[in-house]
Coordinates of C-alpha atoms in Angstrom, one line a residue:
Chain A
M1 CA -75.6 10.3 154.7
S2 CA -78.8 8.0 154.1
F3 CA -78.5 4.3 154.8
E4 CA -77.6 2.2 151.8
W5 CA -79.7 -1.0 151.5
P6 CA -78.1 -4.0 150.3
W7 CA -79.5 -5.7 147.0
Q8 CA -81.0 -8.6 149.1
Y9 CA -83.4 -6.0 150.8
N10 CA -85.4 -5.9 147.4
F11 CA -85.2 -9.4 146.9
P12 CA -88.6 -11.0 148.3
P13 CA -87.2 -14.4 149.1
F14 CA -84.9 -12.6 151.4
F15 CA -87.8 -12.2 153.7
T16 CA -88.8 -16.0 153.8
L17 CA -86.5 -18.3 155.8
Q18 CA -85.0 -20.7 153.2
P19 CA -85.5 -24.3 153.9
N20 CA -82.2 -25.3 152.0
V21 CA -79.4 -25.3 154.4
D22 CA -76.7 -23.8 152.4
T23 CA -79.1 -21.0 151.1
R24 CA -80.2 -20.3 154.5
Q25 CA -76.7 -20.0 155.9
K26 CA -76.0 -17.2 153.1
Q27 CA -79.2 -15.6 153.8
L28 CA -78.8 -15.4 157.6
A29 CA -75.3 -14.1 157.1
A30 CA -76.7 -11.2 154.9
W31 CA -79.3 -10.5 157.4
C32 CA -76.8 -10.3 160.3
S33 CA -74.7 -7.8 158.3
L34 CA -77.7 -5.7 157.3
A35 CA -79.0 -5.6 161.0
L36 CA -75.7 -4.4 162.4
A37 CA -75.1 -2.0 159.5
Y38 CA -78.5 -0.6 160.2
C39 CA -77.9 -0.3 164.1
R40 CA -74.6 1.3 163.6
H41 CA -75.9 3.9 161.1
H42 CA -78.8 4.9 163.5
K43 CA -76.7 4.3 166.7
L44 CA -79.2 1.7 168.2
Y45 CA -78.1 -0.1 171.2
T46 CA -81.2 -2.1 172.3
L47 CA -83.8 -3.8 170.0
D48 CA -87.2 -5.3 170.8
V49 CA -88.2 -8.1 168.7
M50 CA -91.8 -7.0 168.5
E51 CA -91.0 -3.6 167.7
S52 CA -88.3 -4.2 165.1
Q53 CA -90.8 -6.2 163.0
E54 CA -92.2 -2.7 162.1
S55 CA -88.9 -1.1 161.7
P56 CA -87.8 -0.5 158.1
V57 CA -85.0 -3.4 158.5
F58 CA -87.2 -6.1 158.7
N59 CA -90.3 -4.6 156.9
N60 CA -89.9 -3.6 153.4
K61 CA -93.0 -1.6 152.6
K62 CA -92.0 -1.2 149.0
I63 CA -92.2 -4.9 148.0
E64 CA -94.7 -5.6 150.9
R65 CA -92.5 -8.2 152.7
K66 CA -91.6 -8.5 156.3
L67 CA -89.7 -10.9 158.2
S68 CA -92.0 -12.9 160.6
T69 CA -91.2 -12.5 164.5
E70 CA -89.9 -16.3 164.4
S71 CA -87.4 -15.5 161.7
I72 CA -86.3 -12.3 163.5
Q73 CA -85.5 -14.4 166.4
V74 CA -83.5 -16.7 164.3
V75 CA -81.6 -13.8 163.0
F76 CA -80.9 -12.5 166.5
E77 CA -79.9 -15.7 167.7
E78 CA -77.4 -16.0 164.9
L79 CA -76.0 -12.6 166.0
R80 CA -75.9 -13.8 169.5
K81 CA -73.6 -16.7 168.4
K82 CA -71.3 -14.4 166.7
G83 CA -71.1 -12.3 169.9
N84 CA -72.9 -9.2 168.6
L85 CA -75.9 -9.5 170.7
D86 CA -77.1 -10.3 174.3
W87 CA -80.6 -11.1 175.2
L88 CA -82.0 -9.0 177.9
D89 CA -84.7 -11.3 179.1
K90 CA -85.4 -15.1 179.1
N91 CA -88.3 -14.8 176.8
K92 CA -85.9 -13.5 174.1
S93 CA -88.0 -10.4 173.5
R94 CA -85.3 -7.6 174.1
C95 CA -81.7 -7.6 173.4
L96 CA -78.5 -5.5 173.5
V97 CA -76.9 -5.1 170.1
M98 CA -73.2 -4.6 169.8
W99 CA -72.4 -3.7 166.2
R100 CA -68.9 -3.9 167.3
R101 CA -68.0 -6.7 169.8
P102 CA -66.5 -5.4 173.2
E103 CA -63.0 -6.6 172.2
E104 CA -63.1 -4.5 169.0
W105 CA -64.4 -1.5 170.9
G106 CA -61.5 -2.0 173.4
K107 CA -59.0 -2.2 170.6
L108 CA -60.2 1.0 169.1
I109 CA -59.9 2.8 172.4
Y110 CA -56.5 1.4 173.2
Q111 CA -55.2 2.5 169.8
W112 CA -56.5 6.0 170.3
V113 CA -54.9 6.1 173.9
S114 CA -51.5 4.9 172.6
K115 CA -51.5 7.0 169.6
F116 CA -51.8 10.1 171.9
G117 CA -49.2 8.8 174.3
M118 CA -51.5 8.7 177.2
I119 CA -50.8 5.1 178.3
N120 CA -50.4 5.1 182.1
S121 CA -52.7 8.2 182.6
V122 CA -56.2 7.9 184.0
F123 CA -59.4 8.9 182.4
T124 CA -63.0 9.1 183.6
L125 CA -65.5 7.2 181.5
Y126 CA -67.4 10.4 180.6
E127 CA -64.1 11.9 179.4
L128 CA -63.5 9.1 177.0
T129 CA -67.0 9.0 175.4
N130 CA -68.0 12.7 175.7
G131 CA -64.8 14.6 176.0
D132 CA -63.7 17.1 173.6
D133 CA -60.4 15.0 172.7
T134 CA -62.4 12.0 171.4
E135 CA -64.6 14.1 169.2
G136 CA -64.6 12.5 165.9
E137 CA -63.6 9.2 167.2
E138 CA -66.0 6.2 166.5
F139 CA -66.4 5.5 170.1
H140 CA -67.4 9.1 170.9
G141 CA -71.1 9.0 172.4
L142 CA -70.8 5.4 173.2
E143 CA -73.3 4.2 175.8
E144 CA -71.8 3.6 179.1
W145 CA -72.7 0.0 179.5
M146 CA -71.0 -0.8 176.1
L147 CA -67.9 1.2 177.1
L148 CA -67.7 -0.7 180.3
R149 CA -67.9 -4.0 178.7
S150 CA -65.0 -2.9 176.2
L151 CA -62.9 -1.8 179.1
Q152 CA -63.6 -5.1 180.9
A153 CA -62.4 -6.9 177.7
L154 CA -59.2 -4.8 177.8
Q155 CA -58.9 -5.4 181.6
T156 CA -58.9 -9.1 181.1
E157 CA -56.1 -8.7 178.5
G158 CA -54.2 -6.6 181.0
K159 CA -54.1 -3.3 179.1
A160 CA -56.3 -1.6 181.5
E161 CA -57.9 -1.3 184.9
I162 CA -61.0 0.0 185.9
I163 CA -60.9 2.2 189.1
S164 CA -63.5 3.6 191.3
M165 CA -63.4 7.4 191.7
D166 CA -65.4 9.9 193.8
D167 CA -67.9 10.7 191.2
G168 CA -68.0 7.6 189.1
K169 CA -65.7 5.2 187.4
G170 CA -62.4 5.8 185.8
V171 CA -59.9 3.7 183.9
K172 CA -56.1 3.6 183.6
F173 CA -54.3 2.2 180.6
F174 CA -51.2 0.3 180.7
Chain B
M1 CA -164.2 -63.1 178.1
D2 CA -165.5 -66.5 176.8
R3 CA -164.5 -65.5 173.2
F4 CA -160.8 -66.4 174.1
A5 CA -159.4 -69.8 173.2
W6 CA -156.2 -71.4 174.4
T7 CA -153.3 -71.3 172.1
N8 CA -149.6 -72.2 172.2
G9 CA -148.8 -68.5 171.6
L10 CA -146.9 -69.5 168.2
L11 CA -147.7 -67.4 165.2
E12 CA -149.3 -69.2 162.0
M13 CA -147.9 -68.9 158.7
N14 CA -148.2 -65.4 157.2
E15 CA -149.1 -64.0 160.6
T16 CA -146.7 -61.4 161.8
L17 CA -146.4 -59.7 165.3
V18 CA -147.4 -56.2 165.2
I19 CA -146.8 -54.9 168.5
Q20 CA -146.3 -56.4 172.1
Q21 CA -147.0 -54.6 175.4
R22 CA -146.2 -55.7 178.9
G23 CA -148.2 -55.1 182.0
V24 CA -151.7 -55.6 180.7
K25 CA -154.4 -56.9 182.7
L26 CA -157.6 -58.3 181.3
Y27 CA -161.2 -57.5 182.3
D28 CA -164.2 -59.6 181.7
G29 CA -166.6 -56.8 181.0
D30 CA -166.5 -54.6 184.1
D31 CA -165.0 -57.4 186.3
K32 CA -161.3 -58.2 186.7
A33 CA -160.5 -61.5 185.0
K34 CA -159.1 -64.4 187.0
L35 CA -156.0 -64.0 185.4
D36 CA -152.5 -62.3 186.3
V37 CA -150.7 -59.5 184.6
G38 CA -149.4 -60.5 181.3
A39 CA -148.3 -59.4 178.0
A40 CA -150.7 -58.3 175.1
L41 CA -149.6 -59.3 171.7
L42 CA -151.2 -57.8 168.6
T43 CA -150.5 -59.9 165.3
T44 CA -151.9 -59.4 162.0
H45 CA -154.6 -62.1 162.7
R46 CA -155.1 -62.2 166.4
L47 CA -154.9 -60.5 169.7
I48 CA -153.0 -62.7 172.2
W49 CA -152.6 -62.5 175.9
R50 CA -149.8 -64.4 177.7
D51 CA -149.4 -64.7 181.4
L52 CA -146.2 -62.9 182.6
K53 CA -144.8 -66.0 184.7
N54 CA -146.5 -68.9 183.2
H55 CA -145.9 -68.8 179.5
E56 CA -148.2 -71.9 179.0
C57 CA -150.9 -69.8 180.1
C58 CA -151.8 -68.1 176.7
I59 CA -155.1 -67.2 175.2
A60 CA -156.0 -65.6 171.8
V61 CA -159.2 -64.1 170.1
S62 CA -159.3 -63.6 166.5
L63 CA -159.4 -60.0 165.2
S64 CA -162.3 -61.0 162.9
Q65 CA -164.2 -61.3 166.1
I66 CA -164.1 -57.6 167.1
I67 CA -167.0 -55.5 166.3
Y68 CA -165.5 -52.2 167.5
F69 CA -163.1 -50.8 170.2
E70 CA -162.7 -47.6 172.1
E71 CA -160.3 -46.0 174.5
Q72 CA -161.0 -45.5 178.2
A73 CA -158.8 -42.7 179.6
A74 CA -156.9 -43.1 183.0
G75 CA -158.2 -41.8 186.1
I76 CA -157.0 -41.5 189.7
G77 CA -155.9 -45.0 190.7
K78 CA -157.1 -46.4 187.3
S79 CA -155.0 -47.6 184.2
A80 CA -156.0 -46.5 180.9
K81 CA -158.0 -49.1 179.1
I82 CA -159.0 -50.2 175.7
V83 CA -162.5 -51.7 175.7
I84 CA -163.1 -54.2 172.8
H85 CA -166.6 -55.3 171.9
L86 CA -166.8 -58.9 170.5
Y87 CA -169.3 -60.9 168.2
P88 CA -171.0 -63.8 170.0
V89 CA -169.1 -66.9 170.6
P90 CA -168.7 -68.9 167.3
S91 CA -170.1 -72.6 167.4
N92 CA -166.6 -74.2 166.5
K93 CA -164.7 -72.3 169.2
E94 CA -161.8 -74.1 170.8
P95 CA -161.8 -74.3 174.6
G96 CA -160.8 -71.2 176.4
P97 CA -160.5 -70.2 180.2
Y98 CA -164.1 -69.0 180.4
Q99 CA -166.9 -71.3 179.5
H100 CA -169.6 -68.6 179.8
S101 CA -169.7 -64.8 180.3
K102 CA -172.5 -62.4 180.6
F103 CA -170.5 -59.5 179.0
S104 CA -169.9 -59.1 175.3
Y105 CA -166.9 -56.9 175.8
I106 CA -163.5 -57.3 177.3
K107 CA -161.2 -54.5 178.4
L108 CA -157.3 -54.3 178.3
S109 CA -155.8 -52.4 181.3
F110 CA -152.5 -51.0 180.5
K111 CA -150.4 -51.2 183.9
E112 CA -147.3 -50.1 182.2
H113 CA -148.7 -47.6 179.7
G114 CA -148.2 -48.1 176.0
Q115 CA -151.9 -47.9 175.3
I116 CA -151.7 -45.1 172.8
E117 CA -149.4 -46.9 170.4
F118 CA -151.4 -50.3 171.0
F119 CA -154.5 -48.6 170.0
R120 CA -153.1 -47.0 167.0
R121 CA -151.8 -50.3 165.8
L122 CA -154.9 -52.0 166.6
T123 CA -156.9 -49.4 164.5
E124 CA -154.5 -49.8 161.7
E125 CA -155.0 -53.8 161.6
M126 CA -158.7 -53.4 161.9
T127 CA -158.8 -51.2 158.8
Q128 CA -156.3 -53.2 156.9
K129 CA -157.9 -56.5 157.7
R130 CA -154.8 -58.5 156.7
W131 CA -156.2 -61.6 158.2
E132 CA -158.8 -61.7 155.3
K133 CA -156.0 -62.0 152.7
T134 CA -154.4 -65.0 154.1
V135 CA -156.5 -67.0 156.4
P136 CA -154.6 -69.3 158.6
Q137 CA -155.0 -72.8 157.3
T138 CA -155.2 -74.4 160.7
V139 CA -156.6 -73.2 163.9
S140 CA -154.2 -73.7 166.8
T141 CA -154.9 -75.4 169.9
A142 CA -153.2 -75.4 173.1
T143 CA -153.2 -79.0 173.9
G144 CA -152.3 -80.0 170.3
S145 CA -152.9 -83.6 171.0
Q146 CA -155.1 -84.2 168.0
T147 CA -152.9 -82.0 165.6
G148 CA -150.6 -84.5 163.6
K149 CA -150.4 -82.2 160.5
T150 CA -147.1 -80.6 159.5
R151 CA -147.2 -76.9 160.5
A152 CA -145.0 -74.2 159.3
V153 CA -143.7 -73.3 162.7
G154 CA -140.4 -73.9 164.4
I155 CA -137.3 -74.8 162.8
V156 CA -138.8 -76.2 159.7
G157 CA -140.8 -73.0 159.1
I158 CA -137.7 -71.0 159.4
E159 CA -135.7 -73.4 157.1
R160 CA -138.5 -73.3 154.5
K161 CA -138.4 -69.5 154.6
I162 CA -134.7 -69.2 154.3
E163 CA -134.8 -71.7 151.2
Q164 CA -137.3 -69.6 149.6
K165 CA -135.3 -66.4 150.2
R166 CA -132.2 -68.1 148.8
K167 CA -134.0 -69.0 145.6
E168 CA -135.2 -65.5 145.2
T169 CA -131.8 -64.1 145.5
D170 CA -130.2 -66.6 143.1
K171 CA -132.8 -65.6 140.5
N172 CA -132.0 -61.9 141.0
I173 CA -128.4 -62.4 140.8
S174 CA -128.4 -64.4 137.7
E175 CA -130.7 -61.8 136.0
A176 CA -128.4 -59.1 136.8
F177 CA -125.2 -60.9 135.4
E178 CA -127.1 -61.9 132.2
D179 CA -126.5 -58.4 131.1
L180 CA -122.9 -58.5 132.0
S181 CA -122.1 -61.5 130.3
Q182 CA -123.7 -60.2 127.0
L183 CA -121.4 -57.3 127.4
M184 CA -118.4 -59.6 127.8
V185 CA -119.4 -61.3 124.6
K186 CA -119.6 -57.9 122.8
A187 CA -116.3 -56.8 124.3
K188 CA -114.5 -59.9 122.8
E189 CA -116.0 -59.0 119.5
M190 CA -114.5 -55.5 119.9
V191 CA -111.1 -56.8 120.8
E192 CA -111.2 -59.2 117.7
L193 CA -112.1 -56.2 115.7
S194 CA -109.2 -53.9 116.9
R195 CA -106.9 -57.0 116.5
S196 CA -107.8 -57.5 112.8
I197 CA -107.5 -53.8 112.1
A198 CA -104.1 -53.8 113.8
N199 CA -103.0 -56.7 111.6
K200 CA -104.3 -55.0 108.5
I201 CA -102.3 -52.0 109.2
K202 CA -99.3 -54.0 109.6
D203 CA -99.9 -55.8 106.2
K204 CA -100.5 -52.6 104.4
Q205 CA -97.7 -50.7 105.9
G206 CA -96.5 -49.2 102.5
D207 CA -100.0 -48.4 101.3
I208 CA -101.1 -45.9 103.9
T209 CA -99.1 -42.9 105.0
E210 CA -97.4 -42.8 108.4
D211 CA -99.8 -40.1 109.6
E212 CA -102.7 -42.4 109.0
T213 CA -101.1 -45.1 110.8
I214 CA -100.4 -43.3 113.7
R215 CA -103.9 -41.9 113.8
F216 CA -105.2 -45.5 113.5
K217 CA -103.1 -46.7 116.3
S218 CA -104.2 -43.8 118.5
Y219 CA -107.7 -44.9 117.9
L220 CA -106.9 -48.5 118.8
L221 CA -105.3 -47.4 121.9
S222 CA -108.3 -45.5 122.9
M223 CA -110.3 -48.4 122.0
G224 CA -108.3 -50.9 124.0
I225 CA -105.2 -52.9 123.9
A226 CA -105.6 -55.6 121.5
N227 CA -104.6 -58.3 123.9
P228 CA -104.2 -57.3 127.5
V229 CA -101.8 -59.0 129.9
T230 CA -104.0 -60.4 132.6
R231 CA -103.5 -62.7 135.6
E232 CA -105.3 -65.4 133.6
T233 CA -103.1 -65.3 130.5
H234 CA -99.8 -64.8 132.5
G235 CA -100.4 -66.2 136.0
S236 CA -99.5 -64.1 139.1
G237 CA -96.6 -63.0 140.7
T238 CA -93.3 -61.8 139.2
H239 CA -93.8 -63.2 135.8
Y240 CA -97.0 -61.4 135.5
H241 CA -95.6 -58.1 136.7
M242 CA -92.7 -58.4 134.2
Q243 CA -95.0 -59.0 131.3
L244 CA -97.2 -56.1 132.4
A245 CA -93.9 -53.9 132.8
N246 CA -93.2 -54.8 129.2
Q247 CA -96.7 -53.7 128.1
L248 CA -96.5 -50.5 130.0
G249 CA -93.2 -49.8 128.4
D250 CA -94.7 -50.1 124.9
M251 CA -97.7 -48.0 125.8
L252 CA -96.1 -45.3 127.8
L253 CA -93.1 -44.5 125.6
A254 CA -95.0 -42.6 123.1
P255 CA -96.9 -40.2 125.4
L256 CA -93.9 -39.8 127.6
E257 CA -91.6 -38.7 124.7
G258 CA -94.4 -36.6 123.3
E259 CA -96.5 -33.9 125.1
R260 CA -95.9 -35.1 128.7
G261 CA -92.3 -33.8 128.8
G262 CA -90.7 -37.1 130.0
M263 CA -92.6 -37.4 133.2
M264 CA -96.1 -38.6 134.3
A265 CA -97.7 -38.9 137.6
L266 CA -98.5 -42.5 138.6
T267 CA -102.2 -41.6 139.0
E268 CA -102.1 -40.3 135.3
V269 CA -100.5 -43.5 134.1
Y270 CA -103.2 -45.5 135.9
C271 CA -106.0 -43.8 134.3
L272 CA -104.4 -44.0 130.9
V273 CA -103.6 -47.6 131.2
N274 CA -106.9 -48.6 132.4
R275 CA -108.7 -46.5 129.8
A276 CA -106.7 -48.3 127.0
R277 CA -107.4 -51.7 128.6
G278 CA -111.0 -51.0 128.9
M279 CA -111.8 -54.4 130.3
E280 CA -109.4 -56.6 132.4
L281 CA -108.7 -53.4 134.7
L282 CA -105.3 -53.2 136.5
S283 CA -105.4 -52.7 140.2
P284 CA -103.2 -49.9 141.4
E285 CA -101.0 -52.3 143.4
D286 CA -100.2 -54.4 140.1
L287 CA -99.2 -51.2 138.5
V288 CA -96.9 -50.1 141.0
N289 CA -95.2 -53.6 141.1
A290 CA -95.0 -53.6 137.3
C291 CA -93.5 -50.3 137.3
K292 CA -90.8 -51.3 139.9
M293 CA -89.8 -54.0 137.3
F294 CA -88.7 -51.1 134.8
E295 CA -85.2 -51.0 136.1
S296 CA -84.4 -54.8 136.3
M297 CA -86.0 -55.2 132.9
K298 CA -83.7 -52.5 131.4
L299 CA -86.8 -50.8 130.0
P300 CA -86.2 -47.1 129.0
L301 CA -88.7 -46.0 131.8
R302 CA -88.3 -45.5 135.6
L303 CA -90.4 -45.3 138.7
R304 CA -89.5 -42.3 140.8
V305 CA -90.5 -41.4 144.3
F306 CA -90.3 -37.9 145.2
D307 CA -89.5 -36.8 148.8
S308 CA -93.1 -36.0 149.2
G309 CA -94.2 -39.5 148.5
V310 CA -95.4 -38.6 145.0
M311 CA -94.7 -41.3 142.4
V312 CA -94.1 -40.8 138.8
V313 CA -92.9 -42.6 135.8
Q314 CA -90.1 -41.0 133.8
L315 CA -88.1 -41.7 130.9
Q316 CA -84.6 -43.1 131.8
S317 CA -83.1 -40.4 129.5
H318 CA -84.9 -37.8 131.5
S319 CA -82.1 -36.7 133.8
E320 CA -82.4 -34.9 137.1
E321 CA -79.7 -32.3 136.0
E322 CA -81.8 -31.5 132.9
M323 CA -84.9 -31.2 134.8
I324 CA -83.5 -28.8 137.2
A325 CA -81.6 -26.8 134.5
S326 CA -85.0 -26.3 132.7
A327 CA -86.6 -25.4 135.9
L328 CA -83.9 -22.8 136.6
D329 CA -83.9 -21.5 133.1
N330 CA -87.7 -21.0 133.2
V331 CA -87.5 -19.2 136.6
T332 CA -84.8 -17.1 135.5
D333 CA -86.5 -16.1 132.3
K334 CA -89.7 -15.0 134.2
G335 CA -88.0 -13.6 137.2
S336 CA -90.2 -15.7 139.5
L337 CA -92.7 -18.6 139.2
T338 CA -95.4 -20.3 141.3
S339 CA -95.8 -24.0 140.7
E340 CA -99.0 -23.1 138.9
E341 CA -97.5 -20.8 136.5
F342 CA -94.6 -23.4 135.9
A343 CA -97.2 -26.1 135.3
K344 CA -99.0 -23.8 132.7
L345 CA -95.7 -23.2 131.0
L346 CA -94.7 -26.6 130.7
G347 CA -98.0 -28.3 130.2
L348 CA -97.4 -30.5 133.3
S349 CA -99.7 -31.1 136.3
V350 CA -99.2 -28.7 139.3
L351 CA -98.1 -31.5 141.4
L352 CA -95.3 -32.4 139.2
S353 CA -94.2 -28.9 138.4
K354 CA -94.0 -28.3 142.2
E355 CA -91.9 -31.4 142.6
R356 CA -89.5 -30.0 140.0
L357 CA -89.3 -26.7 141.7
L358 CA -88.7 -28.1 145.1
L359 CA -86.0 -30.5 143.7
A360 CA -84.3 -27.4 142.1
E361 CA -84.6 -25.7 145.5
K362 CA -83.1 -28.6 147.3
M363 CA -80.2 -28.4 144.9
G364 CA -79.6 -24.8 145.9
H365 CA -80.6 -23.5 142.4
L366 CA -83.9 -21.8 143.5
C367 CA -85.0 -20.0 146.6
R368 CA -88.5 -19.4 147.9
D369 CA -90.8 -16.4 148.7
D370 CA -93.4 -17.6 151.0
S371 CA -96.1 -14.7 151.4
V372 CA -99.7 -14.1 151.6
E373 CA -99.7 -14.4 147.7
G374 CA -98.6 -17.8 147.8
L375 CA -95.3 -19.8 147.3
R376 CA -93.1 -18.2 144.5
F377 CA -89.7 -19.5 143.4
Y378 CA -86.8 -17.2 142.5
P379 CA -83.3 -17.9 141.3
N380 CA -81.0 -18.4 144.1
L381 CA -79.2 -15.1 144.2
F382 CA -77.8 -15.6 147.9

C-alpha cells in the first residue's frame, strides 16, 4: 500500500510559511497530519531536522518546492505542543516522533488485554510487541521506548504496573 | 647682498604670494650674511626674506633684478642652496642692510629643505615675468615716514576687493535671471492663451462635438492648468490646501475613473499635477497636505496609506472589498500570479498591484509561494 499524499502536497504555497495567522494555522495543521501520517506509514520513530529536509515529506521534487529547515522546526514545534513529538537535544536537531501519543497507545494495549481476558496476568515487554498473540495488532513491532512510555501512562492511570523481571521488564494489567 | 632693500613685508596691489619656505639662511656671495635664519617668500614681483623672530627685519629684492639662478646640491654638513645672480645696484634703490658688497650674487641656504619646490616656482615666475604686466605703483619702504599716499593694503584694500567682487556677482546674477524673467513673461502669455481657448470651448459647446472638446481639454491639461492655485493667490495654510484639494479633485477624477483603475500612487499624482501646472510647481508636502483634505471636504477622492507606507490617491467609490475581490478573481483565473503579472493584467504599477495582493493575503483570500522563482500568490485553499 503506497502512501497517499494530501492535496496540499502539490500546492506550492504549502511550502512557504504563510504570514497570515489564520492561514498559517491551517497550513501547520495540514503539515502536522502529513508528517504524522508519513511517519506512521513508514514506521519512523526518530527524525533529524537536517535529514528530513531531504525526505520526500518536506521536499516535493515534482513541483520543486521544499520546506526550509526553519519551517520544519516550526512544524515540529507545533507537533511537540500537541504531544506528538519530543526533542532529543537542546539544539532541536533530532526528535522522537509519536504518531500516537503514549496515552493512546496505552489505551489500545489495554483494550487488547481486556478483550482477551488477560487482566491480572503478567506479560514481558517482548511478548507484547513481538509475541505471536499480538500479530496483526497495531502496536505489534512498537519500539521499546515507545511501549514503555505507553505503559507508564497506563500506570499513572492505575491500569498497569511495570515490574522488573530476571531478563528485563514485565508488566501486569489490572 | 647690497641689492636688498628694507620692506614692511606687505604685498603690493596685484602682487600675490607664490611660495613660502621656512628655515632659509642668506649668504652674501660665499660668506654667511649677518642675518639669522628666516623665511623666504616668493611673490609674483619680489623675493622677500623675513627674520624668524624679529618680523620687523624684512628685506626684499625685485625679481626683475635677477639675471639668472642655479641650484647647488647639498653636501655633507651643507644644506642645498639656490645661487641667484643679480644686476648691479640701481641708482634709486631704497636703503637696505648692506651698503656695499663685493659679490654680485647671493645664496639661499635651505636648512629645512623645500628647495626643489622653491626652485621650480622661481623658474616659473621668472619665465612668466608677471611683474611686468602690473608694475607696483609705489615702491615700499620699511620706515614709511615719507609715504602719505593711500595704499591698497590692510583693511581698506580688503574692503575694496570685496566690494569689487560683490559688484561682479551682482552683474552675473542679474544676467542669469534676465532669461528667466523673459520666460515668465512668455509663460503668462501661454496661460492667457489656454484660458482664452478654454473660454471659447465653453462658448461653442454646441458647435463642436464632445470628442473634440475632450481632446482640446486634454491638450489644455498637458499645457497647463489655466489658473493654478498658488500660495500667492490663496495665502498659505489650511485655506491654501483646501483650494488645492479642490483643484486636485477636479483634475484627478478623470484619470482615476479612466485608465488608472481607481487608484494612483502619490508619486504618480505628483508628477501628473506638476506637469499640468508647468510653472508654480507644488511641493510634495503641499500635495500630501492637500490630499489629506479630501475627506473633510467631502471630495470623491481619498488618500490611502498602505501598511508598507505607500501612499495612494483612490476614488471614494473604490472599495476595498471590490479591490480584494478583483485580485482574488484574477488570481483564481490564472491559477497563480506574481505582482508583476498582476500589474500587467490591470495596467497598474507593480508597487500598487503588490499592495493589492498583500491586502488580499491579509484578508485571508490569497496565500503566497515564496520560492527562488519569486513571490507568487495563489488562491487560499487552506
